[in-house]
Short mmCIF file of C-alpha atoms in Angstrom, two decimals:
data_model
loop_
_atom_site.label_atom_id
_atom_site.label_comp_id
_atom_site.label_asym_id
_atom_site.label_seq_id
_atom_site.Cartn_x
_atom_site.Cartn_y
_atom_site.Cartn_z
CA MET Y 268 20.77 0.08 -16.29
CA LYS Y 269 20.72 3.34 -14.37
CA THR Y 270 19.94 3.91 -10.71
CA TYR Y 271 19.46 7.18 -8.89
CA ARG Y 272 18.92 8.12 -5.24
CA GLN Y 273 17.79 11.34 -3.67
CA GLU Y 274 16.45 12.45 -0.30
CA LEU Y 275 13.90 15.21 0.26
CA TRP Y 276 13.82 17.01 3.58
CA MET Y 277 10.33 17.81 4.85
CA HIS Y 278 9.35 20.14 7.66
CA VAL Y 279 5.66 20.43 8.47
CA PRO Y 280 5.28 23.09 11.20
CA SER Y 281 2.05 21.58 12.59
CA ARG Y 282 1.38 18.07 13.91
CA ARG Y 283 -0.40 16.99 10.72
CA GLY Y 284 -0.37 18.17 7.12
CA PHE Y 285 -0.14 17.18 3.46
CA VAL Y 286 2.54 18.46 1.07
CA ASN Y 287 2.48 18.04 -2.72
CA ILE Y 288 5.91 16.68 -3.73
CA THR Y 289 5.11 15.81 -7.36
CA HIS Y 290 7.44 18.49 -8.76
CA GLN Y 291 10.38 17.34 -6.64
CA VAL Y 292 9.88 13.75 -7.78
CA GLU Y 293 9.58 14.93 -11.41
CA ASP Y 294 12.87 16.83 -10.96
CA ALA Y 295 14.56 13.72 -9.59
CA VAL Y 296 13.37 11.71 -12.58
CA ARG Y 297 14.85 14.33 -14.90
CA SER Y 298 18.14 14.33 -12.98
CA SER Y 299 18.33 10.54 -13.17
CA GLY Y 300 18.28 10.54 -16.97
CA VAL Y 301 16.04 7.46 -16.82
CA GLN Y 302 13.61 7.27 -19.76
CA ASP Y 303 11.85 4.02 -18.87
CA GLY Y 304 11.65 2.54 -15.42
CA LEU Y 305 10.19 2.74 -11.93
CA VAL Y 306 10.50 5.29 -9.15
CA LEU Y 307 9.96 4.37 -5.51
CA VAL Y 308 9.01 7.27 -3.22
CA ASN Y 309 8.77 6.42 0.47
CA ALA Y 310 8.63 8.10 3.86
CA MET Y 311 11.77 7.21 5.83
CA HIS Y 312 9.80 7.75 9.05
CA ILE Y 313 7.11 5.56 10.53
CA THR Y 314 4.68 8.33 11.45
CA ALA Y 315 4.46 9.73 7.90
CA SER Y 316 3.10 8.57 4.54
CA VAL Y 317 3.68 9.00 0.85
CA PHE Y 318 0.48 8.56 -1.17
CA ILE Y 319 -1.16 9.57 -4.43
CA ASN Y 320 -4.46 11.40 -4.62
CA ASP Y 321 -6.05 14.71 -5.60
CA ASP Y 322 -4.62 18.17 -4.84
CA GLU Y 323 -7.91 19.53 -3.50
CA PRO Y 324 -7.96 21.30 -0.11
CA GLY Y 325 -11.49 20.11 0.78
CA LEU Y 326 -10.43 16.49 0.26
CA HIS Y 327 -7.39 17.02 2.49
CA GLN Y 328 -9.68 18.29 5.25
CA ASP Y 329 -11.83 15.19 4.71
CA TYR Y 330 -8.75 12.99 5.12
CA GLU Y 331 -7.72 14.87 8.29
CA GLN Y 332 -11.17 14.48 9.87
CA TRP Y 333 -11.60 10.86 8.79
CA LEU Y 334 -8.18 9.74 10.04
CA GLU Y 335 -8.80 11.52 13.35
CA GLN Y 336 -12.05 9.56 13.62
CA LEU Y 337 -10.41 6.21 12.81
CA ALA Y 338 -7.39 6.79 15.10
CA PRO Y 339 -7.92 9.80 17.41
CA HIS Y 340 -4.88 11.60 18.76
CA GLU Y 341 -6.48 12.00 22.20
CA PRO Y 342 -6.64 10.83 24.83
CA VAL Y 343 -2.97 9.95 24.34
CA SER Y 344 -3.37 7.39 27.17
CA ARG Y 345 -5.48 5.39 24.71
CA TYR Y 346 -2.31 3.97 23.08
CA ARG Y 347 0.11 1.63 24.82
CA HIS Y 348 2.84 2.96 22.56
CA ASN Y 349 2.54 6.30 24.37
CA ARG Y 350 3.63 4.67 27.67
CA THR Y 351 7.14 4.84 26.18
CA GLY Y 352 6.92 8.63 26.65
CA GLU Y 353 5.71 9.35 23.10
CA ASP Y 354 2.41 11.00 22.20
CA ASN Y 355 2.33 9.81 18.59
CA GLY Y 356 0.61 6.41 18.87
CA ASP Y 357 -2.18 7.66 16.62
CA ALA Y 358 0.34 8.70 13.94
CA HIS Y 359 1.62 5.12 13.55
CA LEU Y 360 -1.96 3.99 12.88
CA LYS Y 361 -2.90 6.83 10.54
CA ARG Y 362 0.18 6.15 8.45
CA GLN Y 363 -0.91 2.52 7.87
CA ILE Y 364 -4.20 3.73 6.35
CA MET Y 365 -2.47 6.19 4.01
CA GLY Y 366 0.52 3.95 3.22
CA ARG Y 367 4.32 4.25 3.40
CA GLU Y 368 5.25 4.43 -0.27
CA VAL Y 369 4.23 4.70 -3.89
CA VAL Y 370 5.83 3.14 -6.94
CA VAL Y 371 5.29 5.13 -10.13
CA ALA Y 372 6.14 4.20 -13.72
CA ILE Y 373 8.56 6.36 -15.71
CA THR Y 374 7.84 6.55 -19.45
CA ASP Y 375 9.60 8.80 -21.98
CA GLY Y 376 11.58 10.38 -19.15
CA ARG Y 377 8.48 11.51 -17.22
CA LEU Y 378 6.25 10.36 -14.37
CA ASP Y 379 3.55 8.21 -15.97
CA LEU Y 380 0.61 9.52 -13.91
CA GLY Y 381 -3.11 9.71 -14.61
CA PRO Y 382 -4.61 13.18 -15.16
CA TRP Y 383 -5.41 13.86 -11.48
CA GLU Y 384 -2.68 11.86 -9.78
CA GLN Y 385 -0.44 13.93 -7.53
CA ILE Y 386 2.17 12.64 -5.06
CA PHE Y 387 1.82 13.75 -1.44
CA TYR Y 388 3.83 13.59 1.74
CA GLY Y 389 1.45 12.99 4.64
CA GLU Y 390 2.72 14.10 8.03
CA PHE Y 391 1.08 12.79 11.22
CA ASP Y 392 3.70 13.81 13.80
CA GLY Y 393 5.36 16.93 12.47
CA ARG Y 394 7.12 19.95 13.91
CA ARG Y 395 10.50 18.41 13.08
CA ARG Y 396 12.56 17.59 10.00
CA LYS Y 397 11.94 14.27 8.30
CA ARG Y 398 13.09 12.60 5.12
CA VAL Y 399 11.53 11.12 1.99
CA LEU Y 400 13.55 8.72 -0.17
CA ILE Y 401 13.39 8.71 -3.96
CA LYS Y 402 14.96 5.69 -5.66
CA ILE Y 403 14.91 5.28 -9.43
CA LEU Y 404 15.67 2.19 -11.50
CA GLY Y 405 15.54 2.01 -15.30
CA VAL Y 406 17.17 2.67 -18.64
CA MET I 1086 16.97 -4.83 -19.62
CA LYS I 1087 13.45 -4.87 -21.01
CA THR I 1088 10.59 -2.54 -20.21
CA TYR I 1089 6.96 -2.83 -21.27
CA ARG I 1090 3.93 -0.58 -20.87
CA GLN I 1091 0.26 -1.28 -21.38
CA GLU I 1092 -3.02 0.34 -20.39
CA LEU I 1093 -6.23 -1.49 -19.58
CA TRP I 1094 -9.55 0.26 -20.05
CA MET I 1095 -12.10 -0.47 -17.34
CA HIS I 1096 -15.81 0.28 -17.36
CA VAL I 1097 -17.80 -0.66 -14.27
CA PRO I 1098 -21.48 0.11 -15.00
CA SER I 1099 -22.38 0.67 -11.33
CA ARG I 1100 -20.86 3.08 -8.80
CA ARG I 1101 -18.80 0.38 -7.11
CA GLY I 1102 -17.48 -3.01 -8.15
CA PHE I 1103 -14.50 -5.35 -8.27
CA VAL I 1104 -13.05 -6.80 -11.48
CA ASN I 1105 -10.51 -9.63 -11.64
CA ILE I 1106 -7.72 -8.45 -13.99
CA THR I 1107 -5.20 -11.24 -13.30
CA HIS I 1108 -5.48 -12.69 -16.81
CA GLN I 1109 -4.89 -9.33 -18.48
CA VAL I 1110 -1.79 -8.74 -16.35
CA GLU I 1111 -0.57 -12.28 -17.12
CA ASP I 1112 -1.07 -11.54 -20.85
CA ALA I 1113 0.95 -8.33 -20.54
CA VAL I 1114 3.78 -10.23 -18.83
CA ARG I 1115 3.78 -12.72 -21.71
CA SER I 1116 3.79 -9.92 -24.29
CA SER I 1117 6.71 -8.22 -22.53
CA GLY I 1118 8.96 -11.24 -22.93
CA VAL I 1119 10.31 -10.57 -19.42
CA GLN I 1120 11.35 -13.76 -17.61
CA ASP I 1121 12.54 -12.20 -14.35
CA GLY I 1122 11.45 -8.85 -13.01
CA LEU I 1123 8.74 -6.75 -11.46
CA VAL I 1124 5.34 -5.63 -12.70
CA LEU I 1125 3.64 -2.52 -11.35
CA VAL I 1126 -0.15 -2.43 -11.76
CA ASN I 1127 -1.84 0.81 -10.69
CA ALA I 1128 -5.12 2.64 -11.02
CA MET I 1129 -4.55 5.84 -13.02
CA HIS I 1130 -7.57 7.37 -11.25
CA ILE I 1131 -7.80 8.53 -7.66
CA THR I 1132 -11.20 6.99 -6.90
CA ALA I 1133 -10.18 3.46 -7.84
CA SER I 1134 -7.80 0.80 -6.49
CA VAL I 1135 -5.69 -2.10 -7.64
CA PHE I 1136 -5.29 -4.73 -4.93
CA ILE I 1137 -4.65 -8.44 -4.42
CA ASN I 1138 -6.99 -10.74 -2.57
CA ASP I 1139 -9.36 -13.68 -3.02
CA ASP I 1140 -11.80 -14.14 -5.92
CA GLU I 1141 -14.74 -14.99 -3.66
CA PRO I 1142 -18.06 -13.15 -4.12
CA GLY I 1143 -18.96 -13.27 -0.41
CA LEU I 1144 -15.68 -11.56 0.46
CA HIS I 1145 -16.34 -8.87 -2.12
CA GLN I 1146 -19.71 -8.18 -0.50
CA ASP I 1147 -17.91 -7.98 2.86
CA TYR I 1148 -15.49 -5.41 1.41
CA GLU I 1149 -18.36 -3.41 -0.06
CA GLN I 1150 -20.25 -3.31 3.26
CA TRP I 1151 -17.14 -2.64 5.35
CA LEU I 1152 -15.89 0.22 3.17
CA GLU I 1153 -19.36 1.75 3.17
CA GLN I 1154 -19.25 1.62 6.97
CA LEU I 1155 -15.79 3.19 7.19
CA ALA I 1156 -16.51 5.91 4.60
CA PRO I 1157 -20.24 6.12 3.78
CA HIS I 1158 -21.29 7.54 0.42
CA GLU I 1159 -24.19 9.45 2.01
CA PRO I 1160 -24.99 12.04 3.03
CA VAL I 1161 -22.78 13.48 0.31
CA SER I 1162 -22.77 16.76 2.28
CA ARG I 1163 -20.59 14.93 4.81
CA TYR I 1164 -17.48 15.54 2.66
CA ARG I 1165 -16.00 18.96 1.98
CA HIS I 1166 -14.64 17.61 -1.29
CA ASN I 1167 -18.24 17.36 -2.52
CA ARG I 1168 -18.67 21.15 -2.23
CA THR I 1169 -16.67 21.28 -5.47
CA GLY I 1170 -19.75 19.79 -7.17
CA GLU I 1171 -18.56 16.16 -6.92
CA ASP I 1172 -20.37 13.40 -5.07
CA ASN I 1173 -17.37 11.06 -4.82
CA GLY I 1174 -15.69 12.21 -1.58
CA ASP I 1175 -16.20 8.74 -0.10
CA ALA I 1176 -14.49 7.12 -3.10
CA HIS I 1177 -11.22 8.98 -2.40
CA LEU I 1178 -11.25 7.58 1.15
CA LYS I 1179 -12.24 4.02 0.22
CA ARG I 1180 -9.43 3.88 -2.31
CA GLN I 1181 -6.85 4.69 0.40
CA ILE I 1182 -7.96 1.65 2.42
CA MET I 1183 -7.73 -0.69 -0.58
CA GLY I 1184 -4.58 0.90 -2.08
CA ARG I 1185 -3.57 2.40 -5.44
CA GLU I 1186 -1.19 -0.23 -6.77
CA VAL I 1187 0.42 -3.62 -6.45
CA VAL I 1188 3.94 -4.69 -7.37
CA VAL I 1189 4.22 -8.36 -8.29
CA ALA I 1190 7.33 -10.44 -8.97
CA ILE I 1191 7.81 -12.09 -12.38
CA THR I 1192 9.65 -15.43 -12.30
CA ASP I 1193 10.17 -17.80 -15.24
CA GLY I 1194 8.02 -15.52 -17.40
CA ARG I 1195 4.98 -15.73 -15.12
CA LEU I 1196 3.31 -13.79 -12.30
CA ASP I 1197 4.88 -15.11 -9.09
CA LEU I 1198 1.67 -15.23 -7.02
CA GLY I 1199 0.65 -17.33 -4.02
CA PRO I 1200 -2.06 -19.97 -4.58
CA TRP I 1201 -5.04 -17.68 -3.83
CA GLU I 1202 -3.63 -14.32 -4.91
CA GLN I 1203 -5.69 -12.65 -7.63
CA ILE I 1204 -5.31 -9.07 -8.89
CA PHE I 1205 -8.41 -6.86 -8.75
CA TYR I 1206 -9.48 -3.49 -9.99
CA GLY I 1207 -11.62 -1.83 -7.33
CA GLU I 1208 -14.00 0.81 -8.59
CA PHE I 1209 -15.55 3.31 -6.15
CA ASP I 1210 -16.90 5.91 -8.59
CA GLY I 1211 -17.78 4.06 -11.75
CA ARG I 1212 -20.20 4.43 -14.64
CA ARG I 1213 -17.42 5.83 -16.83
CA ARG I 1214 -14.24 4.58 -18.53
CA LYS I 1215 -11.06 4.54 -16.50
CA ARG I 1216 -7.54 3.25 -17.00
CA VAL I 1217 -5.16 0.86 -15.28
CA LEU I 1218 -1.43 1.07 -16.01
CA ILE I 1219 0.80 -1.99 -16.32
CA LYS I 1220 4.53 -1.31 -16.31
CA ILE I 1221 7.07 -4.12 -16.48
CA LEU I 1222 10.81 -4.03 -15.79
CA GLY I 1223 13.15 -7.00 -16.03
CA VAL I 1224 15.24 -9.33 -18.15
CA MET G 1309 21.17 -6.66 -14.25
CA LYS G 1310 20.79 -9.14 -11.41
CA THR G 1311 17.61 -10.71 -10.07
CA TYR G 1312 17.18 -12.83 -6.97
CA ARG G 1313 14.26 -14.75 -5.49
CA GLN G 1314 13.78 -16.25 -2.08
CA GLU G 1315 10.88 -17.51 0.01
CA LEU G 1316 10.60 -17.26 3.77
CA TRP G 1317 8.43 -19.74 5.64
CA MET G 1318 6.44 -18.26 8.51
CA HIS G 1319 4.61 -20.07 11.27
CA VAL G 1320 2.76 -17.96 13.80
CA PRO G 1321 1.34 -20.34 16.46
CA SER G 1322 -1.57 -18.02 17.37
CA ARG G 1323 -4.29 -16.56 15.16
CA ARG G 1324 -2.62 -13.16 14.99
CA GLY G 1325 0.91 -11.88 15.48
CA PHE G 1326 3.72 -9.70 14.12
CA VAL G 1327 7.19 -11.02 13.25
CA ASN G 1328 10.22 -8.83 12.50
CA ILE G 1329 11.75 -10.16 9.25
CA THR G 1330 14.23 -7.32 8.62
CA HIS G 1331 17.28 -9.54 9.18
CA GLN G 1332 16.05 -12.20 6.76
CA VAL G 1333 15.44 -9.57 4.08
CA GLU G 1334 18.87 -8.06 4.75
CA ASP G 1335 20.39 -11.56 4.37
CA ALA G 1336 18.60 -12.01 1.04
CA VAL G 1337 19.95 -8.67 -0.20
CA ARG G 1338 23.47 -9.80 0.74
CA SER G 1339 22.99 -13.15 -1.01
CA SER G 1340 21.74 -11.40 -4.15
CA GLY G 1341 24.95 -9.43 -4.56
CA VAL G 1342 22.84 -6.43 -5.64
CA GLN G 1343 24.41 -3.10 -4.69
CA ASP G 1344 21.78 -0.77 -6.12
CA GLY G 1345 18.18 -1.68 -6.77
CA LEU G 1346 14.79 -2.52 -5.33
CA VAL G 1347 13.53 -5.35 -3.16
CA LEU G 1348 9.87 -6.40 -3.13
CA VAL G 1349 8.73 -8.25 0.00
CA ASN G 1350 5.17 -9.56 -0.10
CA ALA G 1351 2.91 -11.97 1.72
CA MET G 1352 1.98 -14.83 -0.64
CA HIS G 1353 -1.25 -15.32 1.36
CA ILE G 1354 -4.31 -13.11 1.39
CA THR G 1355 -4.85 -13.11 5.16
CA ALA G 1356 -1.37 -11.80 5.98
CA SER G 1357 0.57 -8.56 5.48
CA VAL G 1358 4.08 -7.30 5.03
CA PHE G 1359 4.50 -3.76 6.36
CA ILE G 1360 7.09 -1.38 7.76
CA ASN G 1361 6.82 0.23 11.16
CA ASP G 1362 8.39 0.34 14.62
CA ASP G 1363 9.59 -2.70 16.58
CA GLU G 1364 7.83 -1.65 19.78
CA PRO G 1365 5.61 -4.17 21.64
CA GLY G 1366 3.16 -1.52 22.90
CA LEU G 1367 2.56 -0.34 19.33
CA HIS G 1368 1.93 -3.90 18.20
CA GLN G 1369 -0.72 -4.26 20.92
CA ASP G 1370 -2.23 -0.99 19.67
CA TYR G 1371 -2.37 -2.39 16.12
CA GLU G 1372 -3.95 -5.62 17.38
CA GLN G 1373 -6.66 -3.77 19.33
CA TRP G 1374 -7.30 -1.22 16.58
CA LEU G 1375 -7.61 -3.80 13.79
CA GLU G 1376 -9.93 -5.87 15.97
CA GLN G 1377 -12.08 -2.76 16.38
CA LEU G 1378 -12.13 -1.95 12.65
CA ALA G 1379 -12.79 -5.57 11.57
CA PRO G 1380 -13.76 -7.77 14.55
CA HIS G 1381 -13.15 -11.51 14.32
CA GLU G 1382 -16.48 -12.28 16.00
CA PRO G 1383 -19.25 -12.98 15.48
CA VAL G 1384 -17.88 -14.96 12.54
CA SER G 1385 -21.42 -14.92 11.08
CA ARG G 1386 -20.84 -11.21 10.46
CA TYR G 1387 -18.90 -11.98 7.25
CA ARG G 1388 -20.45 -13.55 4.16
CA HIS G 1389 -17.05 -14.98 3.31
CA ASN G 1390 -17.39 -17.24 6.35
CA ARG G 1391 -20.44 -18.96 4.80
CA THR G 1392 -17.90 -20.81 2.65
CA GLY G 1393 -16.90 -22.65 5.84
CA GLU G 1394 -14.03 -20.29 6.71
CA ASP G 1395 -13.78 -18.23 9.90
CA ASN G 1396 -11.20 -15.77 8.57
CA GLY G 1397 -13.36 -13.08 6.93
CA ASP G 1398 -11.92 -10.49 9.32
CA ALA G 1399 -8.35 -11.44 8.34
CA HIS G 1400 -8.97 -10.49 4.68
CA LEU G 1401 -10.09 -7.03 5.84
CA LYS G 1402 -7.31 -6.47 8.39
CA ARG G 1403 -4.72 -7.32 5.77
CA GLN G 1404 -6.04 -4.54 3.48
CA ILE G 1405 -5.42 -1.96 6.22
CA MET G 1406 -1.87 -3.16 6.87
CA GLY G 1407 -1.00 -3.85 3.21
CA ARG G 1408 0.27 -6.82 1.18
CA GLU G 1409 3.79 -5.72 0.34
CA VAL G 1410 6.63 -3.27 0.75
CA VAL G 1411 9.17 -2.11 -1.81
CA VAL G 1412 12.47 -1.02 -0.28
CA ALA G 1413 15.47 0.63 -1.96
CA ILE G 1414 18.85 -1.11 -1.92
CA THR G 1415 21.86 1.23 -1.77
CA ASP G 1416 25.51 0.20 -1.34
CA GLY G 1417 24.40 -3.41 -0.93
CA ARG G 1418 22.11 -2.69 2.04
CA LEU G 1419 18.44 -2.00 2.80
CA ASP G 1420 18.03 1.77 2.51
CA LEU G 1421 15.76 2.22 5.55
CA GLY G 1422 15.13 5.19 7.83
CA PRO G 1423 16.42 4.91 11.43
CA TRP G 1424 13.27 3.27 12.88
CA GLU G 1425 12.00 1.39 9.85
CA GLN G 1426 11.68 -2.36 10.42
CA ILE G 1427 9.99 -4.88 8.12
CA PHE G 1428 7.23 -7.02 9.65
CA TYR G 1429 5.17 -9.99 8.69
CA GLY G 1430 1.62 -9.49 9.98
CA GLU G 1431 -0.38 -12.66 10.51
CA PHE G 1432 -4.17 -12.50 10.81
CA ASP G 1433 -5.05 -16.17 10.36
CA GLY G 1434 -2.12 -18.17 11.67
CA ARG G 1435 -1.54 -21.58 13.20
CA ARG G 1436 -0.27 -22.87 9.86
CA ARG G 1437 2.75 -22.40 7.62
CA LYS G 1438 2.70 -19.53 5.15
CA ARG G 1439 5.16 -17.95 2.77
CA VAL G 1440 6.69 -14.52 2.16
CA LEU G 1441 8.28 -13.75 -1.21
CA ILE G 1442 11.45 -11.69 -1.57
CA LYS G 1443 12.28 -10.54 -5.10
CA ILE G 1444 15.29 -8.38 -5.84
CA LEU G 1445 16.13 -6.41 -8.98
CA GLY G 1446 19.24 -4.32 -9.49
CA VAL G 1447 22.91 -4.08 -10.32
#
């Protein structure tokens, strides 16, 4: 059995944003030499997500607006978490909706995705460097 | 190590619906010959979910009503994604709440589920054929 | 390849609560002898979650209040599921927001977590004993 580990460094210059990381994950799968297995891709931070959906800018605006409705950033006093001096209480909630991680099958040395599936990093408290973990297990 | 891959074809005749796929996943585990491992079950489409919960029709109606409240289908003009000519913007949001995938343990050649855990396909933009991927890794 | 299975018994004395189970999962990883692999941690019950976020009491109060807003416990007549004699319809919905499971990488014999990542059991219908499953796969 083979295993492989890689970190991606993300830097979203605004508070929130979505970044397509499918190619980086595909590269990691190639580097691993795994033909058949599973790849875990997860945010290593608790105010960010990794999720799979469509690479369509209108949809990403829909997500932004919807998440802001479900867990508004302001007023920051709305969240007890922010009494610790943070202003990212909303980001911890938004990330639960979008999820921490995805697990994707590897078949014939490639990501086994449906036709429209793309892997995204979702940032909800950006303007600093954060990491994504890629861990691969297989043969 | 053994790996196994299978696709299920789903066809929900209405826009939204839930289908219990536990037996099909159990069959795939049996076919794989894996006694100890993990099975990934994921929607290959971005307007559908795979999730685990109770096989109780009242609960499914609760999910339907709740998701429609959190991300209403209409007016379709509400979603920027629908400016692309689609009318499924809501489906991309509903699927994030319910999730893309589940990972289930395999022990003694069987799905290692709690007493009420059942695996469902959740359709949010149906009336066409879609696929679910089953990928198994283990010994 | 090695596999390892362990159950944790949980007992939250109130209806809802969050319990940090990171140490128990770390202990299981040590017991497994796996140096490189994946660990699946999932609630075996459909009114509970396993999720990863911050161990900060203010944040947990924010989750409690937010989930109660998104899927209120009362009036219990609000949920069709409760016509079966249950009063936990809300718990099945809350658990979908917070998720059923996490998959975490194991590297060098340890949980490969980011600096603030902690694993929690989320209870939404407590006052009875419930189980969490830990399944480990690796070398």
